[in-house]
Amino acid sequence: MKKPLLCANWKENKDLDEAKNWVSEVGGELEKDNRQIIVCPPFPFIFPLFEEISQKNWKDFISLAAQDVSHFEEGAHTGEVAPEMIVPACKHCLVGHSERRKYFGETEKDVVLKLKDLFDLKIIPILCLANLDQAKFYLENVPELSQKEAILVYEPPDAISGGGAYKPEDENAVNQKIAEIKAKINKSDLVLYGGSVNPDNISNFISMPNIDGALIGQASLDPASFIKLIHQSKL
Ligand code: PGA
């Protein structure tokens, strides 16, 4: 039976109380269902949530991922967070999200450096791909990508929700694109879809043979909505 992987990307949202409340509501539900999810909180919440998850013995259900890391070495780089600093709380780390490119000028070369650092530290990257050319570029420049475990996300920037409005890509088109990505990668990494996934459309996506799960922004913020997503993603 397919067990779709759901990954919640909170982006720049929530305060610490809301973050803890989300974990306690969603964790309780996952425990009942024996499901595992990944959540990407803002940096300041990572370690408090890690403590909470450890105390409740929920590490098998909730895995934490940072939303990004620095490609600079530890040192005099004000405001940056090195990948070493998210260990041991984060088993995974989101990298190459199109919002990093759109708002902060991140380049594909920066992403290459980040990927190498993450692989060195045995943190599993959750690599966002806006198109096939990016997949090709990263494969050519990061040999580890064809050898070590990674999670990939096909996320066309135009499909990302904005101002509360959802504008998902057609699930058949996504299925086809992901088939092409899988053929390029040529190993058994999970490939998720990201972009306006919500409780009403999740089942359309995850019922497609090539889509292994979803990266969810807007619809992951409210714990009740995320719990609905968990239920709707049972196949
Ligand atoms: P969205 O965001 O679900 O709000 O479209 C997805 C993402 O950007 O990760």
PDB file of C-alpha atoms and ligand atoms in Angstrom:
ATOM      1  CA  MET A   1       0.000   0.000   0.000  1.00  0.00           C
ATOM      2  CA  LYS A   2       1.291   3.476  -0.877  1.00  0.00           C
ATOM      3  CA  LYS A   3       2.091   5.613   2.178  1.00  0.00           C
ATOM      4  CA  PRO A   4       2.282   9.175   0.885  1.00  0.00           C
ATOM      5  CA  LEU A   5       4.782  11.425   2.650  1.00  0.00           C
ATOM      6  CA  LEU A   6       3.411  14.769   3.816  1.00  0.00           C
ATOM      7  CA  CYS A   7       5.814  17.593   4.523  1.00  0.00           C
ATOM      8  CA  ALA A   8       4.525  20.794   6.181  1.00  0.00           C
ATOM      9  CA  ASN A   9       6.383  23.983   5.271  1.00  0.00           C
ATOM     10  CA  TRP A  10       5.363  26.686   7.743  1.00  0.00           C
ATOM     11  CA  LYS A  11       7.464  29.379   6.029  1.00  0.00           C
ATOM     12  CA  GLU A  12       7.562  32.613   8.114  1.00  0.00           C
ATOM     13  CA  ASN A  13       4.513  31.836  10.260  1.00  0.00           C
ATOM     14  CA  LYS A  14       3.492  31.030  13.865  1.00  0.00           C
ATOM     15  CA  ASP A  15       4.723  31.897  17.351  1.00  0.00           C
ATOM     16  CA  LEU A  16       6.186  29.344  19.734  1.00  0.00           C
ATOM     17  CA  ASP A  17       2.881  28.566  21.480  1.00  0.00           C
ATOM     18  CA  GLU A  18       1.129  27.984  18.153  1.00  0.00           C
ATOM     19  CA  ALA A  19       4.013  25.815  16.999  1.00  0.00           C
ATOM     20  CA  LYS A  20       3.856  23.648  20.140  1.00  0.00           C
ATOM     21  CA  ASN A  21       0.091  23.400  19.941  1.00  0.00           C
ATOM     22  CA  TRP A  22       0.319  22.242  16.300  1.00  0.00           C
ATOM     23  CA  VAL A  23       2.790  19.516  17.252  1.00  0.00           C
ATOM     24  CA  SER A  24       0.668  18.285  20.117  1.00  0.00           C
ATOM     25  CA  GLU A  25      -2.552  18.169  18.024  1.00  0.00           C
ATOM     26  CA  VAL A  26      -0.988  16.625  14.932  1.00  0.00           C
ATOM     27  CA  GLY A  27       1.298  14.278  16.908  1.00  0.00           C
ATOM     28  CA  GLY A  28      -1.691  12.804  18.766  1.00  0.00           C
ATOM     29  CA  GLU A  29      -3.363  12.047  15.437  1.00  0.00           C
ATOM     30  CA  LEU A  30      -0.248  10.502  13.889  1.00  0.00           C
ATOM     31  CA  GLU A  31       0.227   8.251  16.910  1.00  0.00           C
ATOM     32  CA  LYS A  32      -3.273   6.833  16.369  1.00  0.00           C
ATOM     33  CA  ASP A  33      -2.585   6.234  12.691  1.00  0.00           C
ATOM     34  CA  ASN A  34       1.080   5.225  12.930  1.00  0.00           C
ATOM     35  CA  ARG A  35       1.990   7.717  10.190  1.00  0.00           C
ATOM     36  CA  GLN A  36       5.160   9.756   9.763  1.00  0.00           C
ATOM     37  CA  ILE A  37       5.327  13.355   8.561  1.00  0.00           C
ATOM     38  CA  ILE A  38       8.031  15.994   8.224  1.00  0.00           C
ATOM     39  CA  VAL A  39       7.567  19.538   9.488  1.00  0.00           C
ATOM     40  CA  CYS A  40       9.723  22.534   8.567  1.00  0.00           C
ATOM     41  CA  PRO A  41       9.377  25.215  11.291  1.00  0.00           C
ATOM     42  CA  PRO A  42      11.197  28.559  11.407  1.00  0.00           C
ATOM     43  CA  PHE A  43      14.696  28.242  12.966  1.00  0.00           C
ATOM     44  CA  PRO A  44      13.883  29.493  16.516  1.00  0.00           C
ATOM     45  CA  PHE A  45      11.257  26.769  17.014  1.00  0.00           C
ATOM     46  CA  ILE A  46      13.375  23.812  15.902  1.00  0.00           C
ATOM     47  CA  PHE A  47      15.015  22.936  19.226  1.00  0.00           C
ATOM     48  CA  PRO A  48      12.002  23.613  21.496  1.00  0.00           C
ATOM     49  CA  LEU A  49       9.907  21.395  19.206  1.00  0.00           C
ATOM     50  CA  PHE A  50      12.634  18.760  19.142  1.00  0.00           C
ATOM     51  CA  GLU A  51      12.483  18.661  22.960  1.00  0.00           C
ATOM     52  CA  GLU A  52       8.704  18.381  22.900  1.00  0.00           C
ATOM     53  CA  ILE A  53       8.745  15.595  20.306  1.00  0.00           C
ATOM     54  CA  SER A  54      11.481  13.718  22.204  1.00  0.00           C
ATOM     55  CA  GLN A  55       9.611  14.021  25.520  1.00  0.00           C
ATOM     56  CA  LYS A  56       6.424  12.668  23.973  1.00  0.00           C
ATOM     57  CA  ASN A  57       8.317   9.864  22.235  1.00  0.00           C
ATOM     58  CA  TRP A  58       7.003  11.020  18.872  1.00  0.00           C
ATOM     59  CA  LYS A  59      10.260  10.878  16.895  1.00  0.00           C
ATOM     60  CA  ASP A  60       8.842   8.054  14.762  1.00  0.00           C
ATOM     61  CA  PHE A  61       5.893  10.232  13.783  1.00  0.00           C
ATOM     62  CA  ILE A  62       7.258  13.775  13.442  1.00  0.00           C
ATOM     63  CA  SER A  63      10.586  14.517  11.843  1.00  0.00           C
ATOM     64  CA  LEU A  64      11.904  18.075  11.835  1.00  0.00           C
ATOM     65  CA  ALA A  65      13.503  19.826   8.870  1.00  0.00           C
ATOM     66  CA  ALA A  66      15.001  23.311   8.605  1.00  0.00           C
ATOM     67  CA  GLN A  67      13.591  25.490   5.819  1.00  0.00           C
ATOM     68  CA  ASP A  68      17.085  26.390   4.603  1.00  0.00           C
ATOM     69  CA  VAL A  69      20.727  26.536   5.741  1.00  0.00           C
ATOM     70  CA  SER A  70      23.685  28.739   4.968  1.00  0.00           C
ATOM     71  CA  HIS A  71      26.258  27.735   2.378  1.00  0.00           C
ATOM     72  CA  PHE A  72      28.887  29.744   4.310  1.00  0.00           C
ATOM     73  CA  GLU A  73      31.217  27.981   6.727  1.00  0.00           C
ATOM     74  CA  GLU A  74      30.752  28.743  10.419  1.00  0.00           C
ATOM     75  CA  GLY A  75      32.289  32.153  11.142  1.00  0.00           C
ATOM     76  CA  ALA A  76      31.707  35.868  10.695  1.00  0.00           C
ATOM     77  CA  HIS A  77      28.475  35.723   8.672  1.00  0.00           C
ATOM     78  CA  THR A  78      25.871  37.659  10.628  1.00  0.00           C
ATOM     79  CA  GLY A  79      22.401  36.155  10.473  1.00  0.00           C
ATOM     80  CA  GLU A  80      23.397  32.850   8.914  1.00  0.00           C
ATOM     81  CA  VAL A  81      22.675  29.370  10.284  1.00  0.00           C
ATOM     82  CA  ALA A  82      25.196  26.647   9.462  1.00  0.00           C
ATOM     83  CA  PRO A  83      23.951  23.106   8.788  1.00  0.00           C
ATOM     84  CA  GLU A  84      25.974  21.857  11.799  1.00  0.00           C
ATOM     85  CA  MET A  85      23.700  23.987  14.029  1.00  0.00           C
ATOM     86  CA  ILE A  86      20.528  22.094  13.175  1.00  0.00           C
ATOM     87  CA  VAL A  87      22.028  18.746  14.235  1.00  0.00           C
ATOM     88  CA  PRO A  88      20.710  16.605  15.929  1.00  0.00           C
ATOM     89  CA  ALA A  89      17.200  18.111  15.751  1.00  0.00           C
ATOM     90  CA  CYS A  90      16.824  17.947  11.970  1.00  0.00           C
ATOM     91  CA  LYS A  91      17.067  14.719  10.063  1.00  0.00           C
ATOM     92  CA  HIS A  92      16.099  16.598   6.890  1.00  0.00           C
ATOM     93  CA  CYS A  93      16.531  20.084   5.434  1.00  0.00           C
ATOM     94  CA  LEU A  94      14.560  21.878   2.733  1.00  0.00           C
ATOM     95  CA  VAL A  95      16.828  23.341   0.085  1.00  0.00           C
ATOM     96  CA  GLY A  96      16.396  25.256  -3.161  1.00  0.00           C
ATOM     97  CA  HIS A  97      12.859  26.502  -2.459  1.00  0.00           C
ATOM     98  CA  SER A  98      11.846  28.983  -5.189  1.00  0.00           C
ATOM     99  CA  GLU A  99      11.030  31.637  -2.548  1.00  0.00           C
ATOM    100  CA  ARG A 100      14.740  31.678  -1.584  1.00  0.00           C
ATOM    101  CA  ARG A 101      15.502  32.539  -5.210  1.00  0.00           C
ATOM    102  CA  LYS A 102      12.616  35.007  -5.601  1.00  0.00           C
ATOM    103  CA  TYR A 103      13.151  37.037  -2.431  1.00  0.00           C
ATOM    104  CA  PHE A 104      16.778  36.425  -1.423  1.00  0.00           C
ATOM    105  CA  GLY A 105      18.606  35.998  -4.723  1.00  0.00           C
ATOM    106  CA  GLU A 106      19.637  32.390  -4.110  1.00  0.00           C
ATOM    107  CA  THR A 107      21.296  30.839  -7.148  1.00  0.00           C
ATOM    108  CA  GLU A 108      21.601  27.238  -8.304  1.00  0.00           C
ATOM    109  CA  LYS A 109      25.310  27.431  -7.417  1.00  0.00           C
ATOM    110  CA  ASP A 110      24.392  28.307  -3.818  1.00  0.00           C
ATOM    111  CA  VAL A 111      22.079  25.289  -3.761  1.00  0.00           C
ATOM    112  CA  VAL A 112      24.909  23.052  -4.990  1.00  0.00           C
ATOM    113  CA  LEU A 113      27.087  24.146  -2.034  1.00  0.00           C
ATOM    114  CA  LYS A 114      24.236  23.590   0.419  1.00  0.00           C
ATOM    115  CA  LEU A 115      23.534  20.122  -0.961  1.00  0.00           C
ATOM    116  CA  LYS A 116      27.174  19.123  -0.576  1.00  0.00           C
ATOM    117  CA  ASP A 117      27.261  20.339   3.044  1.00  0.00           C
ATOM    118  CA  LEU A 118      24.026  18.518   3.878  1.00  0.00           C
ATOM    119  CA  PHE A 119      25.237  15.249   2.372  1.00  0.00           C
ATOM    120  CA  ASP A 120      28.543  15.603   4.311  1.00  0.00           C
ATOM    121  CA  LEU A 121      26.596  15.936   7.555  1.00  0.00           C
ATOM    122  CA  LYS A 122      24.201  13.099   6.676  1.00  0.00           C
ATOM    123  CA  ILE A 123      21.210  15.445   6.728  1.00  0.00           C
ATOM    124  CA  ILE A 124      18.744  14.306   4.066  1.00  0.00           C
ATOM    125  CA  PRO A 125      17.999  17.167   1.647  1.00  0.00           C
ATOM    126  CA  ILE A 126      14.447  17.881   0.558  1.00  0.00           C
ATOM    127  CA  LEU A 127      15.377  19.449  -2.753  1.00  0.00           C
ATOM    128  CA  CYS A 128      12.835  21.652  -4.521  1.00  0.00           C
ATOM    129  CA  LEU A 129      12.890  21.565  -8.309  1.00  0.00           C
ATOM    130  CA  ALA A 130      11.033  24.156 -10.344  1.00  0.00           C
ATOM    131  CA  ASN A 131      11.739  22.307 -13.606  1.00  0.00           C
ATOM    132  CA  LEU A 132      13.724  19.537 -15.255  1.00  0.00           C
ATOM    133  CA  ASP A 133      16.679  21.777 -16.094  1.00  0.00           C
ATOM    134  CA  GLN A 134      17.326  22.287 -12.407  1.00  0.00           C
ATOM    135  CA  ALA A 135      17.279  18.522 -11.836  1.00  0.00           C
ATOM    136  CA  LYS A 136      19.838  18.143 -14.624  1.00  0.00           C
ATOM    137  CA  PHE A 137      22.064  20.922 -13.225  1.00  0.00           C
ATOM    138  CA  TYR A 138      22.088  19.531  -9.676  1.00  0.00           C
ATOM    139  CA  LEU A 139      22.787  15.989 -10.904  1.00  0.00           C
ATOM    140  CA  GLU A 140      25.726  17.212 -12.955  1.00  0.00           C
ATOM    141  CA  ASN A 141      27.158  19.285 -10.117  1.00  0.00           C
ATOM    142  CA  VAL A 142      26.416  17.199  -7.034  1.00  0.00           C
ATOM    143  CA  PRO A 143      27.515  13.596  -7.640  1.00  0.00           C
ATOM    144  CA  GLU A 144      26.168  12.592  -4.204  1.00  0.00           C
ATOM    145  CA  LEU A 145      22.673  13.249  -5.536  1.00  0.00           C
ATOM    146  CA  SER A 146      22.828  10.101  -7.641  1.00  0.00           C
ATOM    147  CA  GLN A 147      24.232   8.008  -4.784  1.00  0.00           C
ATOM    148  CA  LYS A 148      22.813   9.152  -1.456  1.00  0.00           C
ATOM    149  CA  GLU A 149      19.272   9.433  -0.129  1.00  0.00           C
ATOM    150  CA  ALA A 150      17.374  12.615  -0.938  1.00  0.00           C
ATOM    151  CA  ILE A 151      13.742  13.659  -1.160  1.00  0.00           C
ATOM    152  CA  LEU A 152      12.821  15.655  -4.246  1.00  0.00           C
ATOM    153  CA  VAL A 153       9.924  18.030  -4.692  1.00  0.00           C
ATOM    154  CA  TYR A 154       8.558  19.118  -8.028  1.00  0.00           C
ATOM    155  CA  GLU A 155       7.203  22.560  -7.232  1.00  0.00           C
ATOM    156  CA  PRO A 156       6.443  24.922 -10.125  1.00  0.00           C
ATOM    157  CA  PRO A 157       6.687  28.457  -8.617  1.00  0.00           C
ATOM    158  CA  ASP A 158       3.458  29.602 -10.318  1.00  0.00           C
ATOM    159  CA  ALA A 159       1.506  26.874  -8.507  1.00  0.00           C
ATOM    160  CA  ILE A 160       2.464  28.102  -5.016  1.00  0.00           C
ATOM    161  CA  SER A 161      -0.553  29.599  -3.233  1.00  0.00           C
ATOM    162  CA  GLY A 162      -0.636  33.359  -2.807  1.00  0.00           C
ATOM    163  CA  GLY A 163      -2.875  35.650  -0.755  1.00  0.00           C
ATOM    164  CA  GLY A 164      -4.963  32.679   0.360  1.00  0.00           C
ATOM    165  CA  ALA A 165      -5.737  31.644  -3.248  1.00  0.00           C
ATOM    166  CA  TYR A 166      -4.916  28.132  -4.434  1.00  0.00           C
ATOM    167  CA  LYS A 167      -3.690  27.597  -8.014  1.00  0.00           C
ATOM    168  CA  PRO A 168      -2.492  24.016  -8.274  1.00  0.00           C
ATOM    169  CA  GLU A 169      -1.070  22.473 -11.412  1.00  0.00           C
ATOM    170  CA  ASP A 170      -3.096  19.735 -13.119  1.00  0.00           C
ATOM    171  CA  GLU A 171      -2.380  16.376 -11.455  1.00  0.00           C
ATOM    172  CA  ASN A 172      -1.846  14.567 -14.770  1.00  0.00           C
ATOM    173  CA  ALA A 173       0.746  17.127 -15.851  1.00  0.00           C
ATOM    174  CA  VAL A 174       2.454  16.802 -12.438  1.00  0.00           C
ATOM    175  CA  ASN A 175       2.451  13.019 -12.709  1.00  0.00           C
ATOM    176  CA  GLN A 176       4.142  13.264 -16.119  1.00  0.00           C
ATOM    177  CA  LYS A 177       6.778  15.774 -14.922  1.00  0.00           C
ATOM    178  CA  ILE A 178       7.591  13.617 -11.904  1.00  0.00           C
ATOM    179  CA  ALA A 179       7.986  10.573 -14.170  1.00  0.00           C
ATOM    180  CA  GLU A 180      10.561  12.567 -16.148  1.00  0.00           C
ATOM    181  CA  ILE A 181      12.374  13.630 -12.955  1.00  0.00           C
ATOM    182  CA  LYS A 182      12.440  10.025 -11.733  1.00  0.00           C
ATOM    183  CA  ALA A 183      13.868   8.872 -15.059  1.00  0.00           C
ATOM    184  CA  LYS A 184      16.667  11.465 -14.754  1.00  0.00           C
ATOM    185  CA  ILE A 185      17.489  10.669 -11.131  1.00  0.00           C
ATOM    186  CA  ASN A 186      17.380   6.943 -11.833  1.00  0.00           C
ATOM    187  CA  LYS A 187      17.201   5.844  -8.207  1.00  0.00           C
ATOM    188  CA  SER A 188      14.370   5.266  -5.801  1.00  0.00           C
ATOM    189  CA  ASP A 189      14.123   8.697  -4.124  1.00  0.00           C
ATOM    190  CA  LEU A 190      10.673   9.862  -3.139  1.00  0.00           C
ATOM    191  CA  VAL A 191       9.392  12.668  -5.359  1.00  0.00           C
ATOM    192  CA  LEU A 192       6.699  14.900  -3.870  1.00  0.00           C
ATOM    193  CA  TYR A 193       4.553  17.576  -5.472  1.00  0.00           C
ATOM    194  CA  GLY A 194       4.303  21.066  -4.002  1.00  0.00           C
ATOM    195  CA  GLY A 195       1.998  23.955  -4.946  1.00  0.00           C
ATOM    196  CA  SER A 196      -1.476  24.739  -3.548  1.00  0.00           C
ATOM    197  CA  VAL A 197      -2.040  21.259  -2.108  1.00  0.00           C
ATOM    198  CA  ASN A 198      -4.985  21.343   0.315  1.00  0.00           C
ATOM    199  CA  PRO A 199      -7.502  18.921   1.890  1.00  0.00           C
ATOM    200  CA  ASP A 200      -9.799  19.193  -1.157  1.00  0.00           C
ATOM    201  CA  ASN A 201      -7.228  18.235  -3.787  1.00  0.00           C
ATOM    202  CA  ILE A 202      -4.628  16.056  -1.998  1.00  0.00           C
ATOM    203  CA  SER A 203      -6.283  12.783  -3.007  1.00  0.00           C
ATOM    204  CA  ASN A 204      -6.165  13.781  -6.723  1.00  0.00           C
ATOM    205  CA  PHE A 205      -2.392  14.141  -6.461  1.00  0.00           C
ATOM    206  CA  ILE A 206      -1.430  11.212  -4.327  1.00  0.00           C
ATOM    207  CA  SER A 207      -3.609   8.788  -6.271  1.00  0.00           C
ATOM    208  CA  MET A 208      -1.300   9.407  -9.265  1.00  0.00           C
ATOM    209  CA  PRO A 209       1.250   6.589  -9.608  1.00  0.00           C
ATOM    210  CA  ASN A 210       4.402   8.748  -9.678  1.00  0.00           C
ATOM    211  CA  ILE A 211       3.546  11.221  -6.910  1.00  0.00           C
ATOM    212  CA  ASP A 212       4.926   9.995  -3.575  1.00  0.00           C
ATOM    213  CA  GLY A 213       3.554  12.748  -1.347  1.00  0.00           C
ATOM    214  CA  ALA A 214       3.234  16.513  -0.981  1.00  0.00           C
ATOM    215  CA  LEU A 215       4.986  19.622   0.312  1.00  0.00           C
ATOM    216  CA  ILE A 216       2.287  21.794   1.831  1.00  0.00           C
ATOM    217  CA  GLY A 217       2.553  25.461   2.772  1.00  0.00           C
ATOM    218  CA  GLN A 218      -0.672  27.416   3.378  1.00  0.00           C
ATOM    219  CA  ALA A 219      -2.896  24.398   4.126  1.00  0.00           C
ATOM    220  CA  SER A 220      -0.412  23.037   6.669  1.00  0.00           C
ATOM    221  CA  LEU A 221      -0.627  26.002   9.043  1.00  0.00           C
ATOM    222  CA  ASP A 222      -3.886  25.212  10.800  1.00  0.00           C
ATOM    223  CA  PRO A 223      -3.519  21.891  12.671  1.00  0.00           C
ATOM    224  CA  ALA A 224      -7.142  20.966  11.896  1.00  0.00           C
ATOM    225  CA  SER A 225      -6.521  21.481   8.177  1.00  0.00           C
ATOM    226  CA  PHE A 226      -3.315  19.433   8.329  1.00  0.00           C
ATOM    227  CA  ILE A 227      -5.114  16.622  10.168  1.00  0.00           C
ATOM    228  CA  LYS A 228      -7.713  16.663   7.365  1.00  0.00           C
ATOM    229  CA  LEU A 229      -4.851  16.372   4.866  1.00  0.00           C
ATOM    230  CA  ILE A 230      -3.527  13.350   6.737  1.00  0.00           C
ATOM    231  CA  HIS A 231      -6.954  11.679   6.556  1.00  0.00           C
ATOM    232  CA  GLN A 232      -7.541  12.599   2.919  1.00  0.00           C
ATOM    233  CA  SER A 233      -4.147  11.198   1.951  1.00  0.00           C
ATOM    234  CA  LYS A 234      -4.941   7.657   3.034  1.00  0.00           C
ATOM    235  CA  LEU A 235      -5.185   5.471  -0.024  1.00  0.00           C
TER     236      LEU A 235
HETATM  237  P1  PGA B   1       1.578  26.294  -0.801  1.00  0.00           P
HETATM  238  O1  PGA B   1       3.175  26.330  -0.607  1.00  0.00           O
HETATM  239  O2  PGA B   1       1.133  24.923  -0.357  1.00  0.00           O
HETATM  240  O3  PGA B   1       1.075  27.381   0.074  1.00  0.00           O
HETATM  241  O4  PGA B   1       1.324  26.514  -2.248  1.00  0.00           O
HETATM  242  C1  PGA B   1       3.964  25.229  -0.924  1.00  0.00           C
HETATM  243  C2  PGA B   1       5.421  25.607  -0.777  1.00  0.00           C
HETATM  244  O5  PGA B   1       5.806  26.673  -1.248  1.00  0.00           O
HETATM  245  O6  PGA B   1       6.192  24.857  -0.180  1.00  0.00           O
END
